[in-house]
Amino acid sequence: IAMIEFQSKLYQAIRSAGGGGFGVNLVLTRSFDGTTWGNWLKDGSYPQIYAYSDVALATFDPTGSDNRLYQAARQSGSNKVLTRNLNENGNWSSWEIDTQTGVTGSIAMIPFNGRLYQATRTYSSVLTRYKTGHDEPWQHDAETAQEVGGDGWGVSRQSLVYNSNVEMAVLKDRLYQAIRVNTTSSLTTSRIWTRYLDAGGTSWSEWTIDPYSQRALSDVRLLAFDANGD
């Protein structure tokens, strides 16, 4: 379940498993005003949009006066990334559907330094992109040498087996990414890889590899905690 605060409400989003009057793999969303939960609502798209990953939520306000709630998921069947947003008036945009196929993971999404970042994976690469405004196109990081798919995705590294979802978190002036990587076909070679983007958004660090995570089997989770409050 994805969960985030937006416009003084708590929003939740899930991918449906069927039942309760809903079909399978629908994106369902509800909100909580502090007292009462609203009903689960499916998106009103036609033809109906179906998801095949967890649903991601993030808020993004590029101007300081137009905060929106973003949703993203991987489309069932095509393995393309779906993105839409909810404005402060309660209106959802249409789904933006990528042309890039072959995405195999869920989508991580987070605001950083006036940009909204998304990250996901294929079987052999980590994909990252950002946008600077609601109506602006997606772009890949300036540091990334190769763009793939025509949707602004930049590819980080290839020829390895990425077998968990990408996770992102912001700490101070850096955006961190982490993922579990297999360097061979054996799960015993699984390692946790981590890298960060500098405050200027122009340079990613090299991936650092945790030598003690060789039998990690779950997704990586990142949560920023600044004990000094700075």
JSON list of C-alpha atoms in Angstrom, two decimals:
[
{"chain": "A", "resi": 1, "resn": "ILE", "atom": "CA", "xyz": [0.00, 0.00, 0.00]},
{"chain": "A", "resi": 2, "resn": "ALA", "atom": "CA", "xyz": [1.30, 3.44, -0.90]},
{"chain": "A", "resi": 3, "resn": "MET", "atom": "CA", "xyz": [0.37, 6.21, 1.54]},
{"chain": "A", "resi": 4, "resn": "ILE", "atom": "CA", "xyz": [1.04, 9.97, 1.62]},
{"chain": "A", "resi": 5, "resn": "GLU", "atom": "CA", "xyz": [-0.40, 13.24, 2.95]},
{"chain": "A", "resi": 6, "resn": "PHE", "atom": "CA", "xyz": [-1.87, 15.68, 0.41]},
{"chain": "A", "resi": 7, "resn": "GLN", "atom": "CA", "xyz": [-4.14, 18.68, 1.01]},
{"chain": "A", "resi": 8, "resn": "SER", "atom": "CA", "xyz": [-4.58, 17.79, 4.71]},
{"chain": "A", "resi": 9, "resn": "LYS", "atom": "CA", "xyz": [-5.77, 14.31, 3.81]},
{"chain": "A", "resi": 10, "resn": "LEU", "atom": "CA", "xyz": [-4.08, 10.93, 3.95]},
{"chain": "A", "resi": 11, "resn": "TYR", "atom": "CA", "xyz": [-4.18, 9.12, 0.61]},
{"chain": "A", "resi": 12, "resn": "GLN", "atom": "CA", "xyz": [-3.76, 5.40, 0.02]},
{"chain": "A", "resi": 13, "resn": "ALA", "atom": "CA", "xyz": [-3.37, 3.60, -3.31]},
{"chain": "A", "resi": 14, "resn": "ILE", "atom": "CA", "xyz": [-3.28, -0.09, -4.18]},
{"chain": "A", "resi": 15, "resn": "ARG", "atom": "CA", "xyz": [-3.51, -2.49, -7.11]},
{"chain": "A", "resi": 16, "resn": "SER", "atom": "CA", "xyz": [-6.72, -4.47, -6.79]},
{"chain": "A", "resi": 17, "resn": "ALA", "atom": "CA", "xyz": [-6.84, -8.25, -6.50]},
{"chain": "A", "resi": 18, "resn": "GLY", "atom": "CA", "xyz": [-10.48, -8.47, -7.60]},
{"chain": "A", "resi": 19, "resn": "GLY", "atom": "CA", "xyz": [-13.65, -8.78, -5.55]},
{"chain": "A", "resi": 20, "resn": "GLY", "atom": "CA", "xyz": [-15.74, -6.06, -3.93]},
{"chain": "A", "resi": 21, "resn": "GLY", "atom": "CA", "xyz": [-17.11, -5.03, -7.30]},
{"chain": "A", "resi": 22, "resn": "PHE", "atom": "CA", "xyz": [-13.64, -4.33, -8.70]},
{"chain": "A", "resi": 23, "resn": "GLY", "atom": "CA", "xyz": [-11.73, -6.18, -11.37]},
{"chain": "A", "resi": 24, "resn": "VAL", "atom": "CA", "xyz": [-8.17, -7.44, -11.07]},
{"chain": "A", "resi": 25, "resn": "ASN", "atom": "CA", "xyz": [-5.19, -5.06, -11.43]},
{"chain": "A", "resi": 26, "resn": "LEU", "atom": "CA", "xyz": [-7.15, -1.81, -11.18]},
{"chain": "A", "resi": 27, "resn": "VAL", "atom": "CA", "xyz": [-5.54, 1.23, -9.54]},
{"chain": "A", "resi": 28, "resn": "LEU", "atom": "CA", "xyz": [-7.65, 2.04, -6.48]},
{"chain": "A", "resi": 29, "resn": "THR", "atom": "CA", "xyz": [-7.33, 5.20, -4.37]},
{"chain": "A", "resi": 30, "resn": "ARG", "atom": "CA", "xyz": [-9.01, 6.45, -1.20]},
{"chain": "A", "resi": 31, "resn": "SER", "atom": "CA", "xyz": [-8.49, 9.32, 1.25]},
{"chain": "A", "resi": 32, "resn": "PHE", "atom": "CA", "xyz": [-8.84, 9.91, 5.00]},
{"chain": "A", "resi": 33, "resn": "ASP", "atom": "CA", "xyz": [-9.73, 13.32, 6.48]},
{"chain": "A", "resi": 34, "resn": "GLY", "atom": "CA", "xyz": [-8.69, 12.40, 10.01]},
{"chain": "A", "resi": 35, "resn": "THR", "atom": "CA", "xyz": [-12.09, 11.01, 10.90]},
{"chain": "A", "resi": 36, "resn": "THR", "atom": "CA", "xyz": [-13.56, 9.08, 7.99]},
{"chain": "A", "resi": 37, "resn": "TRP", "atom": "CA", "xyz": [-12.12, 6.98, 5.18]},
{"chain": "A", "resi": 38, "resn": "GLY", "atom": "CA", "xyz": [-13.59, 7.59, 1.75]},
{"chain": "A", "resi": 39, "resn": "ASN", "atom": "CA", "xyz": [-14.54, 4.74, -0.55]},
{"chain": "A", "resi": 40, "resn": "TRP", "atom": "CA", "xyz": [-12.00, 3.02, -2.75]},
{"chain": "A", "resi": 41, "resn": "LEU", "atom": "CA", "xyz": [-12.26, 4.61, -6.20]},
{"chain": "A", "resi": 42, "resn": "LYS", "atom": "CA", "xyz": [-10.94, 3.27, -9.49]},
{"chain": "A", "resi": 43, "resn": "ASP", "atom": "CA", "xyz": [-9.66, 5.67, -12.13]},
{"chain": "A", "resi": 44, "resn": "GLY", "atom": "CA", "xyz": [-12.17, 6.70, -14.75]},
{"chain": "A", "resi": 45, "resn": "SER", "atom": "CA", "xyz": [-10.02, 5.93, -17.78]},
{"chain": "A", "resi": 46, "resn": "TYR", "atom": "CA", "xyz": [-11.52, 4.44, -20.93]},
{"chain": "A", "resi": 47, "resn": "PRO", "atom": "CA", "xyz": [-10.35, 2.02, -22.13]},
{"chain": "A", "resi": 48, "resn": "GLN", "atom": "CA", "xyz": [-9.68, 0.88, -18.58]},
{"chain": "A", "resi": 49, "resn": "ILE", "atom": "CA", "xyz": [-6.06, 1.09, -17.39]},
{"chain": "A", "resi": 50, "resn": "TYR", "atom": "CA", "xyz": [-4.64, -1.98, -15.65]},
{"chain": "A", "resi": 51, "resn": "ALA", "atom": "CA", "xyz": [-1.53, -2.01, -13.47]},
{"chain": "A", "resi": 52, "resn": "TYR", "atom": "CA", "xyz": [0.94, -4.81, -12.83]},
{"chain": "A", "resi": 53, "resn": "SER", "atom": "CA", "xyz": [3.03, -3.38, -10.02]},
{"chain": "A", "resi": 54, "resn": "ASP", "atom": "CA", "xyz": [2.63, -1.61, -6.72]},
{"chain": "A", "resi": 55, "resn": "VAL", "atom": "CA", "xyz": [1.29, 1.93, -7.05]},
{"chain": "A", "resi": 56, "resn": "ALA", "atom": "CA", "xyz": [3.67, 4.79, -6.19]},
{"chain": "A", "resi": 57, "resn": "LEU", "atom": "CA", "xyz": [2.58, 8.13, -4.69]},
{"chain": "A", "resi": 58, "resn": "ALA", "atom": "CA", "xyz": [4.46, 11.42, -4.38]},
{"chain": "A", "resi": 59, "resn": "THR", "atom": "CA", "xyz": [3.63, 15.12, -4.08]},
{"chain": "A", "resi": 60, "resn": "PHE", "atom": "CA", "xyz": [5.29, 17.69, -6.31]},
{"chain": "A", "resi": 61, "resn": "ASP", "atom": "CA", "xyz": [5.00, 21.49, -6.23]},
{"chain": "A", "resi": 62, "resn": "PRO", "atom": "CA", "xyz": [7.49, 23.01, -8.70]},
{"chain": "A", "resi": 63, "resn": "THR", "atom": "CA", "xyz": [6.29, 26.62, -8.31]},
{"chain": "A", "resi": 64, "resn": "GLY", "atom": "CA", "xyz": [5.24, 26.75, -4.65]},
{"chain": "A", "resi": 65, "resn": "SER", "atom": "CA", "xyz": [1.62, 27.36, -5.62]},
{"chain": "A", "resi": 66, "resn": "ASP", "atom": "CA", "xyz": [0.54, 24.28, -7.60]},
{"chain": "A", "resi": 67, "resn": "ASN", "atom": "CA", "xyz": [1.00, 21.21, -5.43]},
{"chain": "A", "resi": 68, "resn": "ARG", "atom": "CA", "xyz": [-0.17, 17.94, -7.00]},
{"chain": "A", "resi": 69, "resn": "LEU", "atom": "CA", "xyz": [-0.38, 14.31, -5.98]},
{"chain": "A", "resi": 70, "resn": "TYR", "atom": "CA", "xyz": [1.31, 12.00, -8.48]},
{"chain": "A", "resi": 71, "resn": "GLN", "atom": "CA", "xyz": [0.54, 8.33, -9.05]},
{"chain": "A", "resi": 72, "resn": "ALA", "atom": "CA", "xyz": [2.64, 5.90, -11.05]},
{"chain": "A", "resi": 73, "resn": "ALA", "atom": "CA", "xyz": [2.54, 2.19, -11.83]},
{"chain": "A", "resi": 74, "resn": "ARG", "atom": "CA", "xyz": [3.67, -0.35, -14.43]},
{"chain": "A", "resi": 75, "resn": "GLN", "atom": "CA", "xyz": [0.99, -1.14, -16.98]},
{"chain": "A", "resi": 76, "resn": "SER", "atom": "CA", "xyz": [-0.23, -4.70, -17.23]},
{"chain": "A", "resi": 77, "resn": "GLY", "atom": "CA", "xyz": [0.59, -6.39, -20.53]},
{"chain": "A", "resi": 78, "resn": "SER", "atom": "CA", "xyz": [2.77, -3.68, -22.06]},
{"chain": "A", "resi": 79, "resn": "ASN", "atom": "CA", "xyz": [5.14, -3.16, -19.11]},
{"chain": "A", "resi": 80, "resn": "LYS", "atom": "CA", "xyz": [5.08, 0.59, -19.75]},
{"chain": "A", "resi": 81, "resn": "VAL", "atom": "CA", "xyz": [5.14, 3.21, -16.99]},
{"chain": "A", "resi": 82, "resn": "LEU", "atom": "CA", "xyz": [1.85, 4.98, -16.24]},
{"chain": "A", "resi": 83, "resn": "THR", "atom": "CA", "xyz": [1.76, 8.40, -14.54]},
{"chain": "A", "resi": 84, "resn": "ARG", "atom": "CA", "xyz": [-1.07, 10.76, -13.62]},
{"chain": "A", "resi": 85, "resn": "ASN", "atom": "CA", "xyz": [-1.63, 13.59, -11.11]},
{"chain": "A", "resi": 86, "resn": "LEU", "atom": "CA", "xyz": [-4.35, 15.03, -8.90]},
{"chain": "A", "resi": 87, "resn": "ASN", "atom": "CA", "xyz": [-4.58, 18.83, -8.59]},
{"chain": "A", "resi": 88, "resn": "GLU", "atom": "CA", "xyz": [-5.70, 20.85, -5.58]},
{"chain": "A", "resi": 89, "resn": "ASN", "atom": "CA", "xyz": [-9.23, 21.07, -7.00]},
{"chain": "A", "resi": 90, "resn": "GLY", "atom": "CA", "xyz": [-9.60, 17.29, -6.87]},
{"chain": "A", "resi": 91, "resn": "ASN", "atom": "CA", "xyz": [-9.28, 16.65, -10.60]},
{"chain": "A", "resi": 92, "resn": "TRP", "atom": "CA", "xyz": [-7.18, 13.77, -11.91]},
{"chain": "A", "resi": 93, "resn": "SER", "atom": "CA", "xyz": [-5.25, 14.18, -15.14]},
{"chain": "A", "resi": 94, "resn": "SER", "atom": "CA", "xyz": [-5.37, 11.52, -17.84]},
{"chain": "A", "resi": 95, "resn": "TRP", "atom": "CA", "xyz": [-2.80, 8.74, -17.61]},
{"chain": "A", "resi": 96, "resn": "GLU", "atom": "CA", "xyz": [0.48, 9.48, -19.34]},
{"chain": "A", "resi": 97, "resn": "ILE", "atom": "CA", "xyz": [1.60, 6.19, -20.92]},
{"chain": "A", "resi": 98, "resn": "ASP", "atom": "CA", "xyz": [5.23, 5.67, -21.91]},
{"chain": "A", "resi": 99, "resn": "THR", "atom": "CA", "xyz": [6.36, 4.30, -25.24]},
{"chain": "A", "resi": 100, "resn": "GLN", "atom": "CA", "xyz": [9.21, 2.39, -23.53]},
{"chain": "A", "resi": 101, "resn": "THR", "atom": "CA", "xyz": [8.38, -1.28, -22.92]},
{"chain": "A", "resi": 102, "resn": "GLY", "atom": "CA", "xyz": [10.26, -3.93, -20.98]},
{"chain": "A", "resi": 103, "resn": "VAL", "atom": "CA", "xyz": [10.07, -2.36, -17.50]},
{"chain": "A", "resi": 104, "resn": "THR", "atom": "CA", "xyz": [10.12, -5.16, -14.92]},
{"chain": "A", "resi": 105, "resn": "GLY", "atom": "CA", "xyz": [9.91, -3.36, -11.58]},
{"chain": "A", "resi": 106, "resn": "SER", "atom": "CA", "xyz": [7.67, -1.03, -9.64]},
{"chain": "A", "resi": 107, "resn": "ILE", "atom": "CA", "xyz": [8.24, 2.71, -9.91]},
{"chain": "A", "resi": 108, "resn": "ALA", "atom": "CA", "xyz": [9.95, 4.77, -7.21]},
{"chain": "A", "resi": 109, "resn": "MET", "atom": "CA", "xyz": [9.01, 8.45, -7.19]},
{"chain": "A", "resi": 110, "resn": "ILE", "atom": "CA", "xyz": [10.25, 11.36, -5.08]},
{"chain": "A", "resi": 111, "resn": "PRO", "atom": "CA", "xyz": [10.69, 15.17, -5.31]},
{"chain": "A", "resi": 112, "resn": "PHE", "atom": "CA", "xyz": [14.24, 16.50, -5.05]},
{"chain": "A", "resi": 113, "resn": "ASN", "atom": "CA", "xyz": [15.64, 19.98, -5.69]},
{"chain": "A", "resi": 114, "resn": "GLY", "atom": "CA", "xyz": [12.65, 21.28, -7.62]},
{"chain": "A", "resi": 115, "resn": "ARG", "atom": "CA", "xyz": [12.33, 18.13, -9.71]},
{"chain": "A", "resi": 116, "resn": "LEU", "atom": "CA", "xyz": [10.14, 15.05, -9.57]},
{"chain": "A", "resi": 117, "resn": "TYR", "atom": "CA", "xyz": [12.25, 11.91, -10.01]},
{"chain": "A", "resi": 118, "resn": "GLN", "atom": "CA", "xyz": [11.10, 8.48, -11.12]},
{"chain": "A", "resi": 119, "resn": "ALA", "atom": "CA", "xyz": [13.19, 5.32, -11.13]},
{"chain": "A", "resi": 120, "resn": "THR", "atom": "CA", "xyz": [12.52, 1.75, -12.16]},
{"chain": "A", "resi": 121, "resn": "ARG", "atom": "CA", "xyz": [14.39, -1.20, -13.66]},
{"chain": "A", "resi": 122, "resn": "THR", "atom": "CA", "xyz": [14.54, -3.64, -16.51]},
{"chain": "A", "resi": 123, "resn": "TYR", "atom": "CA", "xyz": [16.18, -7.05, -16.10]},
{"chain": "A", "resi": 124, "resn": "SER", "atom": "CA", "xyz": [19.59, -5.53, -16.81]},
{"chain": "A", "resi": 125, "resn": "SER", "atom": "CA", "xyz": [19.50, -1.79, -16.07]},
{"chain": "A", "resi": 126, "resn": "VAL", "atom": "CA", "xyz": [18.32, 0.92, -13.69]},
{"chain": "A", "resi": 127, "resn": "LEU", "atom": "CA", "xyz": [16.28, 3.67, -15.35]},
{"chain": "A", "resi": 128, "resn": "THR", "atom": "CA", "xyz": [15.98, 7.20, -13.93]},
{"chain": "A", "resi": 129, "resn": "ARG", "atom": "CA", "xyz": [14.32, 10.39, -15.15]},
{"chain": "A", "resi": 130, "resn": "TYR", "atom": "CA", "xyz": [12.89, 13.66, -13.84]},
{"chain": "A", "resi": 131, "resn": "LYS", "atom": "CA", "xyz": [10.61, 16.53, -14.74]},
{"chain": "A", "resi": 132, "resn": "THR", "atom": "CA", "xyz": [10.83, 20.18, -13.64]},
{"chain": "A", "resi": 133, "resn": "GLY", "atom": "CA", "xyz": [7.15, 21.09, -14.01]},
{"chain": "A", "resi": 134, "resn": "HIS", "atom": "CA", "xyz": [3.75, 19.48, -14.38]},
{"chain": "A", "resi": 135, "resn": "ASP", "atom": "CA", "xyz": [3.59, 20.17, -18.11]},
{"chain": "A", "resi": 136, "resn": "GLU", "atom": "CA", "xyz": [7.30, 19.74, -18.77]},
{"chain": "A", "resi": 137, "resn": "PRO", "atom": "CA", "xyz": [8.70, 16.65, -20.52]},
{"chain": "A", "resi": 138, "resn": "TRP", "atom": "CA", "xyz": [10.58, 13.93, -18.69]},
{"chain": "A", "resi": 139, "resn": "GLN", "atom": "CA", "xyz": [14.37, 14.19, -18.97]},
{"chain": "A", "resi": 140, "resn": "HIS", "atom": "CA", "xyz": [17.28, 11.95, -18.08]},
{"chain": "A", "resi": 141, "resn": "ASP", "atom": "CA", "xyz": [20.09, 13.03, -15.80]},
{"chain": "A", "resi": 142, "resn": "ALA", "atom": "CA", "xyz": [22.82, 15.06, -17.47]},
{"chain": "A", "resi": 143, "resn": "GLU", "atom": "CA", "xyz": [25.44, 12.63, -16.18]},
{"chain": "A", "resi": 144, "resn": "THR", "atom": "CA", "xyz": [23.78, 9.62, -17.82]},
{"chain": "A", "resi": 145, "resn": "ALA", "atom": "CA", "xyz": [25.45, 8.70, -21.08]},
{"chain": "A", "resi": 146, "resn": "GLN", "atom": "CA", "xyz": [22.56, 6.88, -22.73]},
{"chain": "A", "resi": 147, "resn": "GLU", "atom": "CA", "xyz": [18.87, 7.60, -23.08]},
{"chain": "A", "resi": 148, "resn": "VAL", "atom": "CA", "xyz": [16.53, 4.70, -23.77]},
{"chain": "A", "resi": 149, "resn": "GLY", "atom": "CA", "xyz": [12.99, 4.40, -24.98]},
{"chain": "A", "resi": 150, "resn": "GLY", "atom": "CA", "xyz": [12.27, 8.00, -25.93]},
{"chain": "A", "resi": 151, "resn": "ASP", "atom": "CA", "xyz": [10.46, 8.81, -22.67]},
{"chain": "A", "resi": 152, "resn": "GLY", "atom": "CA", "xyz": [13.33, 10.65, -20.99]},
{"chain": "A", "resi": 153, "resn": "TRP", "atom": "CA", "xyz": [14.70, 7.57, -19.23]},
{"chain": "A", "resi": 154, "resn": "GLY", "atom": "CA", "xyz": [18.44, 7.45, -18.63]},
{"chain": "A", "resi": 155, "resn": "VAL", "atom": "CA", "xyz": [20.12, 4.09, -18.12]},
{"chain": "A", "resi": 156, "resn": "SER", "atom": "CA", "xyz": [22.63, 3.67, -15.32]},
{"chain": "A", "resi": 157, "resn": "ARG", "atom": "CA", "xyz": [24.27, 0.30, -15.84]},
{"chain": "A", "resi": 158, "resn": "GLN", "atom": "CA", "xyz": [23.72, -2.79, -17.94]},
{"chain": "A", "resi": 159, "resn": "SER", "atom": "CA", "xyz": [24.74, -6.49, -18.13]},
{"chain": "A", "resi": 160, "resn": "LEU", "atom": "CA", "xyz": [23.79, -7.25, -14.52]},
{"chain": "A", "resi": 161, "resn": "VAL", "atom": "CA", "xyz": [20.68, -8.87, -13.06]},
{"chain": "A", "resi": 162, "resn": "TYR", "atom": "CA", "xyz": [18.62, -6.36, -11.11]},
{"chain": "A", "resi": 163, "resn": "ASN", "atom": "CA", "xyz": [16.20, -8.40, -9.03]},
{"chain": "A", "resi": 164, "resn": "SER", "atom": "CA", "xyz": [14.53, -5.93, -6.67]},
{"chain": "A", "resi": 165, "resn": "ASN", "atom": "CA", "xyz": [12.73, -2.66, -7.08]},
{"chain": "A", "resi": 166, "resn": "VAL", "atom": "CA", "xyz": [14.69, 0.59, -7.03]},
{"chain": "A", "resi": 167, "resn": "GLU", "atom": "CA", "xyz": [14.30, 2.58, -3.82]},
{"chain": "A", "resi": 168, "resn": "MET", "atom": "CA", "xyz": [14.94, 6.35, -3.41]},
{"chain": "A", "resi": 169, "resn": "ALA", "atom": "CA", "xyz": [15.28, 8.71, -0.44]},
{"chain": "A", "resi": 170, "resn": "VAL", "atom": "CA", "xyz": [16.55, 12.25, 0.13]},
{"chain": "A", "resi": 171, "resn": "LEU", "atom": "CA", "xyz": [19.00, 13.07, 2.91]},
{"chain": "A", "resi": 172, "resn": "LYS", "atom": "CA", "xyz": [20.21, 16.65, 3.22]},
{"chain": "A", "resi": 173, "resn": "ASP", "atom": "CA", "xyz": [21.40, 17.66, -0.26]},
{"chain": "A", "resi": 174, "resn": "ARG", "atom": "CA", "xyz": [21.57, 14.24, -1.87]},
{"chain": "A", "resi": 175, "resn": "LEU", "atom": "CA", "xyz": [19.17, 11.88, -3.59]},
{"chain": "A", "resi": 176, "resn": "TYR", "atom": "CA", "xyz": [19.99, 8.26, -2.82]},
{"chain": "A", "resi": 177, "resn": "GLN", "atom": "CA", "xyz": [19.15, 5.17, -4.87]},
{"chain": "A", "resi": 178, "resn": "ALA", "atom": "CA", "xyz": [19.49, 1.55, -3.78]},
{"chain": "A", "resi": 179, "resn": "ILE", "atom": "CA", "xyz": [18.78, -1.80, -5.41]},
{"chain": "A", "resi": 180, "resn": "ARG", "atom": "CA", "xyz": [19.62, -5.49, -4.96]},
{"chain": "A", "resi": 181, "resn": "VAL", "atom": "CA", "xyz": [21.84, -6.83, -7.71]},
{"chain": "A", "resi": 182, "resn": "ASN", "atom": "CA", "xyz": [22.92, -10.32, -8.74]},
{"chain": "A", "resi": 183, "resn": "THR", "atom": "CA", "xyz": [26.28, -10.54, -10.49]},
{"chain": "A", "resi": 184, "resn": "THR", "atom": "CA", "xyz": [25.67, -14.20, -11.41]},
{"chain": "A", "resi": 185, "resn": "SER", "atom": "CA", "xyz": [22.65, -16.46, -11.69]},
{"chain": "A", "resi": 186, "resn": "SER", "atom": "CA", "xyz": [23.06, -17.59, -8.08]},
{"chain": "A", "resi": 187, "resn": "LEU", "atom": "CA", "xyz": [21.07, -15.81, -5.37]},
{"chain": "A", "resi": 188, "resn": "THR", "atom": "CA", "xyz": [24.06, -16.19, -3.05]},
{"chain": "A", "resi": 189, "resn": "THR", "atom": "CA", "xyz": [25.83, -13.46, -5.04]},
{"chain": "A", "resi": 190, "resn": "SER", "atom": "CA", "xyz": [23.11, -10.89, -4.34]},
{"chain": "A", "resi": 191, "resn": "ARG", "atom": "CA", "xyz": [24.46, -7.54, -3.10]},
{"chain": "A", "resi": 192, "resn": "ILE", "atom": "CA", "xyz": [22.94, -4.20, -2.10]},
{"chain": "A", "resi": 193, "resn": "TRP", "atom": "CA", "xyz": [24.12, -1.39, -4.37]},
{"chain": "A", "resi": 194, "resn": "THR", "atom": "CA", "xyz": [23.76, 2.28, -3.38]},
{"chain": "A", "resi": 195, "resn": "ARG", "atom": "CA", "xyz": [24.58, 5.56, -5.11]},
{"chain": "A", "resi": 196, "resn": "TYR", "atom": "CA", "xyz": [23.63, 9.25, -4.74]},
{"chain": "A", "resi": 197, "resn": "LEU", "atom": "CA", "xyz": [22.98, 12.32, -6.86]},
{"chain": "A", "resi": 198, "resn": "ASP", "atom": "CA", "xyz": [24.59, 15.60, -5.81]},
{"chain": "A", "resi": 199, "resn": "ALA", "atom": "CA", "xyz": [22.61, 18.73, -4.89]},
{"chain": "A", "resi": 200, "resn": "GLY", "atom": "CA", "xyz": [23.08, 20.24, -8.34]},
{"chain": "A", "resi": 201, "resn": "GLY", "atom": "CA", "xyz": [21.43, 17.22, -9.94]},
{"chain": "A", "resi": 202, "resn": "THR", "atom": "CA", "xyz": [24.30, 16.82, -12.39]},
{"chain": "A", "resi": 203, "resn": "SER", "atom": "CA", "xyz": [26.52, 14.04, -11.07]},
{"chain": "A", "resi": 204, "resn": "TRP", "atom": "CA", "xyz": [25.79, 10.57, -9.73]},
{"chain": "A", "resi": 205, "resn": "SER", "atom": "CA", "xyz": [28.34, 8.89, -7.50]},
{"chain": "A", "resi": 206, "resn": "GLU", "atom": "CA", "xyz": [29.68, 5.46, -8.36]},
{"chain": "A", "resi": 207, "resn": "TRP", "atom": "CA", "xyz": [27.65, 2.55, -7.02]},
{"chain": "A", "resi": 208, "resn": "THR", "atom": "CA", "xyz": [28.92, 1.31, -3.67]},
{"chain": "A", "resi": 209, "resn": "ILE", "atom": "CA", "xyz": [28.51, -2.40, -2.95]},
{"chain": "A", "resi": 210, "resn": "ASP", "atom": "CA", "xyz": [27.74, -3.78, 0.50]},
{"chain": "A", "resi": 211, "resn": "PRO", "atom": "CA", "xyz": [29.95, -6.88, 0.89]},
{"chain": "A", "resi": 212, "resn": "TYR", "atom": "CA", "xyz": [27.85, -8.22, 3.79]},
{"chain": "A", "resi": 213, "resn": "SER", "atom": "CA", "xyz": [24.49, -8.37, 2.00]},
{"chain": "A", "resi": 214, "resn": "GLN", "atom": "CA", "xyz": [25.28, -11.42, -0.12]},
{"chain": "A", "resi": 215, "resn": "ARG", "atom": "CA", "xyz": [22.16, -13.35, 0.84]},
{"chain": "A", "resi": 216, "resn": "ALA", "atom": "CA", "xyz": [19.67, -10.48, 0.71]},
{"chain": "A", "resi": 217, "resn": "LEU", "atom": "CA", "xyz": [16.38, -11.63, -0.80]},
{"chain": "A", "resi": 218, "resn": "SER", "atom": "CA", "xyz": [14.00, -8.73, -0.17]},
{"chain": "A", "resi": 219, "resn": "ASP", "atom": "CA", "xyz": [13.63, -5.30, -1.73]},
{"chain": "A", "resi": 220, "resn": "VAL", "atom": "CA", "xyz": [15.79, -2.54, -0.29]},
{"chain": "A", "resi": 221, "resn": "ARG", "atom": "CA", "xyz": [14.06, 0.12, 1.83]},
{"chain": "A", "resi": 222, "resn": "LEU", "atom": "CA", "xyz": [15.46, 3.63, 2.28]},
{"chain": "A", "resi": 223, "resn": "LEU", "atom": "CA", "xyz": [14.25, 6.16, 4.85]},
{"chain": "A", "resi": 224, "resn": "ALA", "atom": "CA", "xyz": [16.11, 9.39, 5.59]},
{"chain": "A", "resi": 225, "resn": "PHE", "atom": "CA", "xyz": [16.69, 10.31, 9.26]},
{"chain": "A", "resi": 226, "resn": "ASP", "atom": "CA", "xyz": [18.65, 13.38, 10.24]},
{"chain": "A", "resi": 227, "resn": "ALA", "atom": "CA", "xyz": [19.38, 13.17, 13.98]},
{"chain": "A", "resi": 228, "resn": "ASN", "atom": "CA", "xyz": [20.83, 16.70, 14.02]},
{"chain": "A", "resi": 229, "resn": "GLY", "atom": "CA", "xyz": [17.89, 18.28, 12.25]},
{"chain": "A", "resi": 230, "resn": "ASP", "atom": "CA", "xyz": [20.12, 19.95, 9.65]}
]
